[in-house]
PDB file of C-alpha atoms in Angstrom:
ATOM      1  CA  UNK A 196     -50.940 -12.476 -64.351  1.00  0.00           C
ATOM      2  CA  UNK A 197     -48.302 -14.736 -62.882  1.00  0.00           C
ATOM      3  CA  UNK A 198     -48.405 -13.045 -59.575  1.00  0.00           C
ATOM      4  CA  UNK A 199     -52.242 -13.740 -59.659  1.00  0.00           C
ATOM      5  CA  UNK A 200     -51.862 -17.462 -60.729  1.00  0.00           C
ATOM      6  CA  UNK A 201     -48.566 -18.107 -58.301  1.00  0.00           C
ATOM      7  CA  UNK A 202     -51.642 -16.774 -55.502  1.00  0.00           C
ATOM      8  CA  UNK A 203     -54.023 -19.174 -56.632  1.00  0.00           C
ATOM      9  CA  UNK A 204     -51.326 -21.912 -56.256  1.00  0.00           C
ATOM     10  CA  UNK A 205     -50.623 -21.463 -52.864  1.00  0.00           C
ATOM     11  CA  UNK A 206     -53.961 -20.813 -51.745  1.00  0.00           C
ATOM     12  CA  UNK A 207     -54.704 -24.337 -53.275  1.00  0.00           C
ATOM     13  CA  UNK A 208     -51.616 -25.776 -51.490  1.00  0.00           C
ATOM     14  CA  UNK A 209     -53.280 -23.874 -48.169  1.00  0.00           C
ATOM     15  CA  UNK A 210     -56.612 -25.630 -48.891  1.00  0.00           C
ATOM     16  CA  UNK A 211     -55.170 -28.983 -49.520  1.00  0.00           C
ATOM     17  CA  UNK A 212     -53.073 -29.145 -46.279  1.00  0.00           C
ATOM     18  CA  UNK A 213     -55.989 -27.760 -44.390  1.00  0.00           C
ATOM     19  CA  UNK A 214     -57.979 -30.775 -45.381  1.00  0.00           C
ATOM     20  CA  UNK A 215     -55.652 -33.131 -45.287  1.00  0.00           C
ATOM     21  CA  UNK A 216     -54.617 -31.966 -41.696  1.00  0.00           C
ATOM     22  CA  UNK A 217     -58.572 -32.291 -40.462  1.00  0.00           C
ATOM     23  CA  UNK A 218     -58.593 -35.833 -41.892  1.00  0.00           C
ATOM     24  CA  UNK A 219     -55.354 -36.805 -39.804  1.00  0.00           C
ATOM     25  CA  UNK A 220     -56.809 -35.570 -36.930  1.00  0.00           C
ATOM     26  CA  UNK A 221     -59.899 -38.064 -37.376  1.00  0.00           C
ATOM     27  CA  UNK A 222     -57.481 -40.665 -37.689  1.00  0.00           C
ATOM     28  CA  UNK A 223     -55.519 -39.427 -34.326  1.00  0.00           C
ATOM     29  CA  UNK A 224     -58.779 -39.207 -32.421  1.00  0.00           C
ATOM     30  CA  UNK A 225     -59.639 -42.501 -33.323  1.00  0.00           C
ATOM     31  CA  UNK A 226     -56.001 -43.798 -32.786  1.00  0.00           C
ATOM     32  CA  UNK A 227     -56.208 -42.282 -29.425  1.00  0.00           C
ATOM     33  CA  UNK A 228     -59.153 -43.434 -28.402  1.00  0.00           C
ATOM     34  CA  UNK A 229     -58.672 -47.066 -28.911  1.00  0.00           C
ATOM     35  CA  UNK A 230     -55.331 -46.659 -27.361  1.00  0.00           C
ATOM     36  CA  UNK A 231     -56.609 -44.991 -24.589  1.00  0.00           C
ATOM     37  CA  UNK A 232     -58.746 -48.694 -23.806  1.00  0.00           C
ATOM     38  CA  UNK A 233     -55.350 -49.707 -22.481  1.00  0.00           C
ATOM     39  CA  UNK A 234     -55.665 -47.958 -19.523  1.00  0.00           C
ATOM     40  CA  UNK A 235     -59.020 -49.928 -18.600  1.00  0.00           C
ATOM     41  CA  UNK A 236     -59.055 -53.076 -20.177  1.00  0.00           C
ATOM     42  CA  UNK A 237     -56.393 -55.379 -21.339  1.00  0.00           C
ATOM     43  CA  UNK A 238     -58.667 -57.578 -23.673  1.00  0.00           C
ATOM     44  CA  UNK A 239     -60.798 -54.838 -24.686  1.00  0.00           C
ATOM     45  CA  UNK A 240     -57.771 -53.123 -26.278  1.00  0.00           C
ATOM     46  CA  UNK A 241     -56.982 -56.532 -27.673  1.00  0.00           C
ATOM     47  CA  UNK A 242     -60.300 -57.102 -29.342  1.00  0.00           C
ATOM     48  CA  UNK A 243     -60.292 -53.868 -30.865  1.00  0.00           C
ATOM     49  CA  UNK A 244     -56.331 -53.922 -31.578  1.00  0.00           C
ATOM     50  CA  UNK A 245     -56.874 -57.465 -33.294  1.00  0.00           C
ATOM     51  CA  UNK A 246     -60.608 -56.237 -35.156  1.00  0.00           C
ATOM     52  CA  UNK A 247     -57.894 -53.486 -36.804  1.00  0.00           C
ATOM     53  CA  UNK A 248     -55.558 -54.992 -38.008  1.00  0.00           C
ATOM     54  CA  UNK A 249     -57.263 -58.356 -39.308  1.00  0.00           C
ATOM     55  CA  UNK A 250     -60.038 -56.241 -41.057  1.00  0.00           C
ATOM     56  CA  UNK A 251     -59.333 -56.182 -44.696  1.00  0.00           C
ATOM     57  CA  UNK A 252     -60.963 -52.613 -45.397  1.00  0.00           C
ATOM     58  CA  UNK A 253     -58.580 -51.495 -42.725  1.00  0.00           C
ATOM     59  CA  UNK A 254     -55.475 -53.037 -43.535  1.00  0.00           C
ATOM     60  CA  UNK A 255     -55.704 -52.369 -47.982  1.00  0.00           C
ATOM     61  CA  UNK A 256     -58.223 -49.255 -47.975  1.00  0.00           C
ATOM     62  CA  UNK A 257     -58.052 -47.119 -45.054  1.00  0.00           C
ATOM     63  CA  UNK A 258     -54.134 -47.846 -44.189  1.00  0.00           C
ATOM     64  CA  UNK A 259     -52.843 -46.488 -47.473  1.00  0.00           C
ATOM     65  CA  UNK A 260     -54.788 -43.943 -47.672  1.00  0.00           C
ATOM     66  CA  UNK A 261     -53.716 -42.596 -44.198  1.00  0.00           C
ATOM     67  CA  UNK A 262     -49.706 -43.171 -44.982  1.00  0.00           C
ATOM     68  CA  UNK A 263     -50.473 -41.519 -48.227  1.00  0.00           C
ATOM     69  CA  UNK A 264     -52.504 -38.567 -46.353  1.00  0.00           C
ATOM     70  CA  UNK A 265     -49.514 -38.058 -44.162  1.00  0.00           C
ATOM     71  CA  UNK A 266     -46.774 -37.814 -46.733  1.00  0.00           C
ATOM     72  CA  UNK A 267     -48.647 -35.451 -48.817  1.00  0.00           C
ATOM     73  CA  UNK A 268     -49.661 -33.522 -45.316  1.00  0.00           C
ATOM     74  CA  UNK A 269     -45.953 -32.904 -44.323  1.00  0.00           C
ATOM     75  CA  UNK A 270     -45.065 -32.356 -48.257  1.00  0.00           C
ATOM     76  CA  UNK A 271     -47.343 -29.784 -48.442  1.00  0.00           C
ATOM     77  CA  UNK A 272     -45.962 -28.346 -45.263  1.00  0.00           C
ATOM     78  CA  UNK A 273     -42.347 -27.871 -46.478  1.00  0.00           C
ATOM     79  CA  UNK A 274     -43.383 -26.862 -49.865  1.00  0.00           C
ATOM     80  CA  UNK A 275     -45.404 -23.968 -48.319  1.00  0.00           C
ATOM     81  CA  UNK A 276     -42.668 -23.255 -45.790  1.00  0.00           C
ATOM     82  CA  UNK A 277     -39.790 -22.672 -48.530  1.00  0.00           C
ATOM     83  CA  UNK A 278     -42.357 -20.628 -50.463  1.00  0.00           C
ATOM     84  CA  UNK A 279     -43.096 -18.201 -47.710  1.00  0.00           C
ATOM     85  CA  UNK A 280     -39.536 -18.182 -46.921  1.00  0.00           C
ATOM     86  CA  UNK A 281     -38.777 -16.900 -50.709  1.00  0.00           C
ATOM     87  CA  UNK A 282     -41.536 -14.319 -50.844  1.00  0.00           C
ATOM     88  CA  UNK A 283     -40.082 -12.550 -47.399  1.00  0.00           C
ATOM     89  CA  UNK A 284     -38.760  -9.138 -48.150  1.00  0.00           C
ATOM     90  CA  UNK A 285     -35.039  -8.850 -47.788  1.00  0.00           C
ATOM     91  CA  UNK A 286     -35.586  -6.674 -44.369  1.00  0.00           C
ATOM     92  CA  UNK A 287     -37.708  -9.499 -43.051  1.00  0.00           C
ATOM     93  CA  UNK A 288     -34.630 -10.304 -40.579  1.00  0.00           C
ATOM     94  CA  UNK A 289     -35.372  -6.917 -38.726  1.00  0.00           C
ATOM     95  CA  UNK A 290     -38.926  -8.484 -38.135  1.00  0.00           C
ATOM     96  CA  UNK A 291     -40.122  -9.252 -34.483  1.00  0.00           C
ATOM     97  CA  UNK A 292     -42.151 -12.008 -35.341  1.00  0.00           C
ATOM     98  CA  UNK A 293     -42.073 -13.112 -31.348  1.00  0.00           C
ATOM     99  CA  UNK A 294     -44.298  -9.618 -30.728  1.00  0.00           C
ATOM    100  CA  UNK A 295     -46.656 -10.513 -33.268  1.00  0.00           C
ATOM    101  CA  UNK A 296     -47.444 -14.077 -33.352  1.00  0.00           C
ATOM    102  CA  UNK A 297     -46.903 -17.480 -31.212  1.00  0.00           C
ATOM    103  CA  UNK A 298     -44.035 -19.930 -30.983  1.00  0.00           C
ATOM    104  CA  UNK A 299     -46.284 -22.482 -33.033  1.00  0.00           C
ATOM    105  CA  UNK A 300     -47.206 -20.178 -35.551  1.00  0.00           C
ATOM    106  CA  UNK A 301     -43.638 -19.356 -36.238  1.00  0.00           C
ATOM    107  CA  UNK A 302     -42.226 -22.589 -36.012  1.00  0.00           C
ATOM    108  CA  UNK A 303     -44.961 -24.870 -37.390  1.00  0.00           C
ATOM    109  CA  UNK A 304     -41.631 -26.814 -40.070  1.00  0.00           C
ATOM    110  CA  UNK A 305     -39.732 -27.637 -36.877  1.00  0.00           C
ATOM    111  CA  UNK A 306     -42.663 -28.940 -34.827  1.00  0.00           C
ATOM    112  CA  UNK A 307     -43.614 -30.364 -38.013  1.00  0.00           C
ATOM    113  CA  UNK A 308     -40.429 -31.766 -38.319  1.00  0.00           C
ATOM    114  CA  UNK A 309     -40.094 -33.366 -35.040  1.00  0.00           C
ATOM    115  CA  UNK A 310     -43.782 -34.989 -35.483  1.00  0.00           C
ATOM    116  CA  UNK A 311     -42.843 -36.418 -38.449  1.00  0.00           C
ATOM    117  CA  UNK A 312     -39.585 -37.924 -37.155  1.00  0.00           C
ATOM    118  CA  UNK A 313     -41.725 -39.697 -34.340  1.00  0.00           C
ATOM    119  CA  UNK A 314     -44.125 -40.665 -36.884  1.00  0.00           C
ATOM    120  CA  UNK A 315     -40.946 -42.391 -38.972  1.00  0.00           C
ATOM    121  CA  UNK A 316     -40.301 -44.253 -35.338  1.00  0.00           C
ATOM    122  CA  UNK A 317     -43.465 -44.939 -34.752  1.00  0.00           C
ATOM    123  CA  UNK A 318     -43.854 -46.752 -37.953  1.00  0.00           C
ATOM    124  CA  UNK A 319     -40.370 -48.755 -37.230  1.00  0.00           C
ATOM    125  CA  UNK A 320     -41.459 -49.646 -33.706  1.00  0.00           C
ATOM    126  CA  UNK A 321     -44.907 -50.262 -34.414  1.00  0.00           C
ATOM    127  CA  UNK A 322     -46.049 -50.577 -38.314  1.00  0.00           C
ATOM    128  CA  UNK A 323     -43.126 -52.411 -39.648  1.00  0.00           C
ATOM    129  CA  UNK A 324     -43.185 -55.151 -36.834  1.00  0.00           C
ATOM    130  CA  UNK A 325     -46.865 -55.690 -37.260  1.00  0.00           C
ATOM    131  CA  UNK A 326     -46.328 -56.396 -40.986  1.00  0.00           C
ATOM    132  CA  UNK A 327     -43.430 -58.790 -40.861  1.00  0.00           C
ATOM    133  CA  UNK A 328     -45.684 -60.472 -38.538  1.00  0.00           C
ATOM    134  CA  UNK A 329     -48.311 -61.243 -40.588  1.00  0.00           C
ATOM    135  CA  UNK A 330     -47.014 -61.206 -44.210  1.00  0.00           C
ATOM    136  CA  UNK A 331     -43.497 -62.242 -44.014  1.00  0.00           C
ATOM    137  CA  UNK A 332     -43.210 -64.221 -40.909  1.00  0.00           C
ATOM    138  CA  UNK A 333     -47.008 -65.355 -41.331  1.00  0.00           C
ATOM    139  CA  UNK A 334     -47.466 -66.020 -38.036  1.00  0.00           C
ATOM    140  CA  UNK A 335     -50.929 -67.539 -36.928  1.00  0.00           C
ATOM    141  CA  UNK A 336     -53.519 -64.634 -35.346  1.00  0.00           C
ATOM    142  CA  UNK A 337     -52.585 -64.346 -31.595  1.00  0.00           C
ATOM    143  CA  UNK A 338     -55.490 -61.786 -30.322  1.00  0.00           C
ATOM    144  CA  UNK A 339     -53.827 -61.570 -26.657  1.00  0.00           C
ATOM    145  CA  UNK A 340     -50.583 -59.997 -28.084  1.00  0.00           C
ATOM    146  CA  UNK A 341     -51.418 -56.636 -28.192  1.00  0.00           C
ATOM    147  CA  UNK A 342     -51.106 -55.189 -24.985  1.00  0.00           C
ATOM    148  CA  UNK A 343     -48.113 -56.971 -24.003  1.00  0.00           C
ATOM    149  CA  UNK A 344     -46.493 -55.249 -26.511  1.00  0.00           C
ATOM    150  CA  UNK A 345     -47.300 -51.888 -26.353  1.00  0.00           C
ATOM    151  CA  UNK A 346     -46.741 -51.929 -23.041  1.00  0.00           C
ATOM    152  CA  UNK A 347     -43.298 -52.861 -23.793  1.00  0.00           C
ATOM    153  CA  UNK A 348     -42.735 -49.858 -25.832  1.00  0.00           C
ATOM    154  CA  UNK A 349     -43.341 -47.766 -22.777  1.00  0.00           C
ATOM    155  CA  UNK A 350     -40.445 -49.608 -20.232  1.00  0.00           C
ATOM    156  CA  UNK A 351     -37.648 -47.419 -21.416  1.00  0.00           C
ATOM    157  CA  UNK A 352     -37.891 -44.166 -19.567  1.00  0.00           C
ATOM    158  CA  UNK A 353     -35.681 -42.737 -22.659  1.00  0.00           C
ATOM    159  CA  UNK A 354     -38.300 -43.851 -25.154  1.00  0.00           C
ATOM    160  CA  UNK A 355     -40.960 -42.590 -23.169  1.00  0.00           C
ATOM    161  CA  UNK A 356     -39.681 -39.185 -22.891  1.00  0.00           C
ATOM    162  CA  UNK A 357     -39.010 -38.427 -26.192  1.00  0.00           C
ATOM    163  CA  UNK A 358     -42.731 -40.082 -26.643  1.00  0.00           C
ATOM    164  CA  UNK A 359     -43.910 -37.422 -24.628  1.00  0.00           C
ATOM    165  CA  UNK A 360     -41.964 -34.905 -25.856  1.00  0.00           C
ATOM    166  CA  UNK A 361     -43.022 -35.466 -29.509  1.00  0.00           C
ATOM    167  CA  UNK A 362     -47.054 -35.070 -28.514  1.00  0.00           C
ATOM    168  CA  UNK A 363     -46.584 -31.888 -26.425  1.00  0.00           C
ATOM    169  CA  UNK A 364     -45.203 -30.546 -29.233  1.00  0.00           C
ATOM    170  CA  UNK A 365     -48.063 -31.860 -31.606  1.00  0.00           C
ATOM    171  CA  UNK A 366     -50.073 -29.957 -29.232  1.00  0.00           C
ATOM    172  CA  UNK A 367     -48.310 -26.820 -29.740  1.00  0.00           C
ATOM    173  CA  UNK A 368     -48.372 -27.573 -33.762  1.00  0.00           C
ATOM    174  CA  UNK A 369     -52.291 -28.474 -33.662  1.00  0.00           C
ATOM    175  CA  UNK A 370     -53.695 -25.405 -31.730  1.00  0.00           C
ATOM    176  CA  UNK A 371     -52.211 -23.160 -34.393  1.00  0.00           C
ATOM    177  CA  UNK A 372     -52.821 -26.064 -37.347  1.00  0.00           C
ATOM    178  CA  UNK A 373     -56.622 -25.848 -36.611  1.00  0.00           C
ATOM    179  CA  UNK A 374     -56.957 -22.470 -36.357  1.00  0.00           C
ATOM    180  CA  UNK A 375     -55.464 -21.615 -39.599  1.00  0.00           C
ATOM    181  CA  UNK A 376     -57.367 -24.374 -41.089  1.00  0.00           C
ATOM    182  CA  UNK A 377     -60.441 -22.469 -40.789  1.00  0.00           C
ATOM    183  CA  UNK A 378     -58.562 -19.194 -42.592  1.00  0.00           C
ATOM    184  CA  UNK A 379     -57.044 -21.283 -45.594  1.00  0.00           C
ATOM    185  CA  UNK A 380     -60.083 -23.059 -46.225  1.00  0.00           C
ATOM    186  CA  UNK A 381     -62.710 -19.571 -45.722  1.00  0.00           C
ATOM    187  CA  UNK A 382     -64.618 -20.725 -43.208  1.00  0.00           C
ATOM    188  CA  UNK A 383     -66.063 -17.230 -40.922  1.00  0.00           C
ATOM    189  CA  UNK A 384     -69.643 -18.192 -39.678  1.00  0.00           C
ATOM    190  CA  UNK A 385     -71.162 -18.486 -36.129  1.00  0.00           C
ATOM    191  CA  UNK A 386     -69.995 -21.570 -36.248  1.00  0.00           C
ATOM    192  CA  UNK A 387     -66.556 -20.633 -36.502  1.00  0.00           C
ATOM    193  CA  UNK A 388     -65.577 -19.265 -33.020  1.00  0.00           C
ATOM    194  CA  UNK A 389     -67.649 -22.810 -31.285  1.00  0.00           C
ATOM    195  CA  UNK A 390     -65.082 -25.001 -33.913  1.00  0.00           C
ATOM    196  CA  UNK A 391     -61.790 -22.777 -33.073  1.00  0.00           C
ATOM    197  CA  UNK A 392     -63.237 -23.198 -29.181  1.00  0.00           C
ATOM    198  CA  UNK A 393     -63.423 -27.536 -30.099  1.00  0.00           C
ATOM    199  CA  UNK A 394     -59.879 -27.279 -31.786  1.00  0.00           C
ATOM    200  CA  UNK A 395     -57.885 -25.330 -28.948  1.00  0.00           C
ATOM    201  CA  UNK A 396     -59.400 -27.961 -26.029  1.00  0.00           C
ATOM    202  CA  UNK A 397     -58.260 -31.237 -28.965  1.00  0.00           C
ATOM    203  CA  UNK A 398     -55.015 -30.136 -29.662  1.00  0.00           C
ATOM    204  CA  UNK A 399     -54.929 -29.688 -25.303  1.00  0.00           C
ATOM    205  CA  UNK A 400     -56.553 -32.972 -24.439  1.00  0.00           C
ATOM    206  CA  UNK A 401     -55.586 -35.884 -27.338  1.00  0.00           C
ATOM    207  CA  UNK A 402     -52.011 -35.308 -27.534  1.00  0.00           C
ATOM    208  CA  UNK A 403     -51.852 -35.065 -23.514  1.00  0.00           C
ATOM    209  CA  UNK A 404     -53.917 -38.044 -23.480  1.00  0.00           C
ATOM    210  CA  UNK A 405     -51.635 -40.231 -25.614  1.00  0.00           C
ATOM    211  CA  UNK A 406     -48.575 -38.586 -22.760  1.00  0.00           C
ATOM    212  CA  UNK A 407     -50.782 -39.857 -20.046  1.00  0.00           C
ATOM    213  CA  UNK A 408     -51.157 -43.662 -21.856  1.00  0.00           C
ATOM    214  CA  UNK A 409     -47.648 -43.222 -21.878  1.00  0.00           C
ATOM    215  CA  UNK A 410     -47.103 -42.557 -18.286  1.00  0.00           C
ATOM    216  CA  UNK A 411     -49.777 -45.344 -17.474  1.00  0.00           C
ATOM    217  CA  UNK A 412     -47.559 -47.533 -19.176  1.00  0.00           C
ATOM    218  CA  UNK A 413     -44.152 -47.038 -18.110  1.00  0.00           C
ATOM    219  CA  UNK A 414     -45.345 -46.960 -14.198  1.00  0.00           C
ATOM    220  CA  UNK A 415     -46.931 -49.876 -14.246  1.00  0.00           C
ATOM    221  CA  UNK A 416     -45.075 -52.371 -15.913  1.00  0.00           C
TER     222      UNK A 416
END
């Protein structure tokens, strides 16, 4: 009876990271996307920059519930990760997992963990600035400052490496991510193998995408 309801748990703990993992990628799409305007258009990534973080829905509805939506994502993650650990049989060590499953699949905690260390920098370099700005320093609304400084993010070579580094490795961590989505959360239709097709060719073209921005950035300051 406990065996059934400790399978129940982390089948629920499966479900919830699934979903929780498809609503972060909505948010990285998006994140990219606007980004992305960089590349074309200095004051069309300012309008939309400024529109985002002036809107109040954004800033007191949508914002918390992302940060909150990552936490519990990456919580989740470890939780699962020491409980799979603990239900290995001792002779697990013997185990080729490299003949029998991907590098992602077998290292999704330290991918994991390397995303989420960006994601801590990317909230010091990024988040935290933008919020003494407004709320401590309360500095009037300046809707040409965006693009001057993310480009400045991108003039260290060092800074842009790791940058890079961090979303190939997303990439590695999302094309096994979405494909196990689909098996925690039961989804098997003829839908299925058009969705897996959509998630292998996102988790190939966003996080490159943000690399290229990157690149864009750094050569051409």
């Amino acid at each position: 009876m406990a065996k059934s309801g400790l399978l129940k748990s982390s089948i629920a703990k499966k479900i919830a990271m699934a979903l929780s993992g498809l609503f972060l990628m909505l948010f990285l799409a998006q994140h990219f996307f606007i980004n992305m305007t960089s590349v074309f258009s200095e004051s069309v990534f300012n309008s939309i920059s400024h529109f985002m973080g002036t809107n109040p829905l954004i800033q007191f509805v949508i914002q918390p519930i992302l940060i909150v939506g990552v936490i519990f994502h990456f919580i989740m993650g470890f939780t699962l990760d020491i409980q799979n650990r603990k239900a290995r049989p001792v002779g697990y060590a013997s185990y080729n997992g490299a003949a029998n499953a991907s590098w992602a699949s077998r290292n999704m905690i330290v991918s994991g963990s390397v995303i989420l260390a960006f994601l801590a920098l990317h909230f010091y370099d990024f988040w935290v600035p933008e919020m003494v700005y407004k709320y401590v320093e309360c500095n009037p609304a300046d809707e040409t400052r965006y693009f001057h400084e993310l480009a400045e993010k991108f003039v260290s070579p060092v800074r842009t490496g790791l940058y890079s580094l961090s979303f190939i490795l997303l990439s590695l961590h999302l094309q096994h991510g979405f494909s196990s989505s689909f098996q925690s959360i039961g989804q098997n239709n003829k839908y299925t193998k058009g969705l897996k097709g959509f998630g292998f060719w996102f988790s190939i073209i966003i996080p490159l995408g943000f690399v290229f921005i990157a690149l864009f950035h750094h050569f051409n300051h």
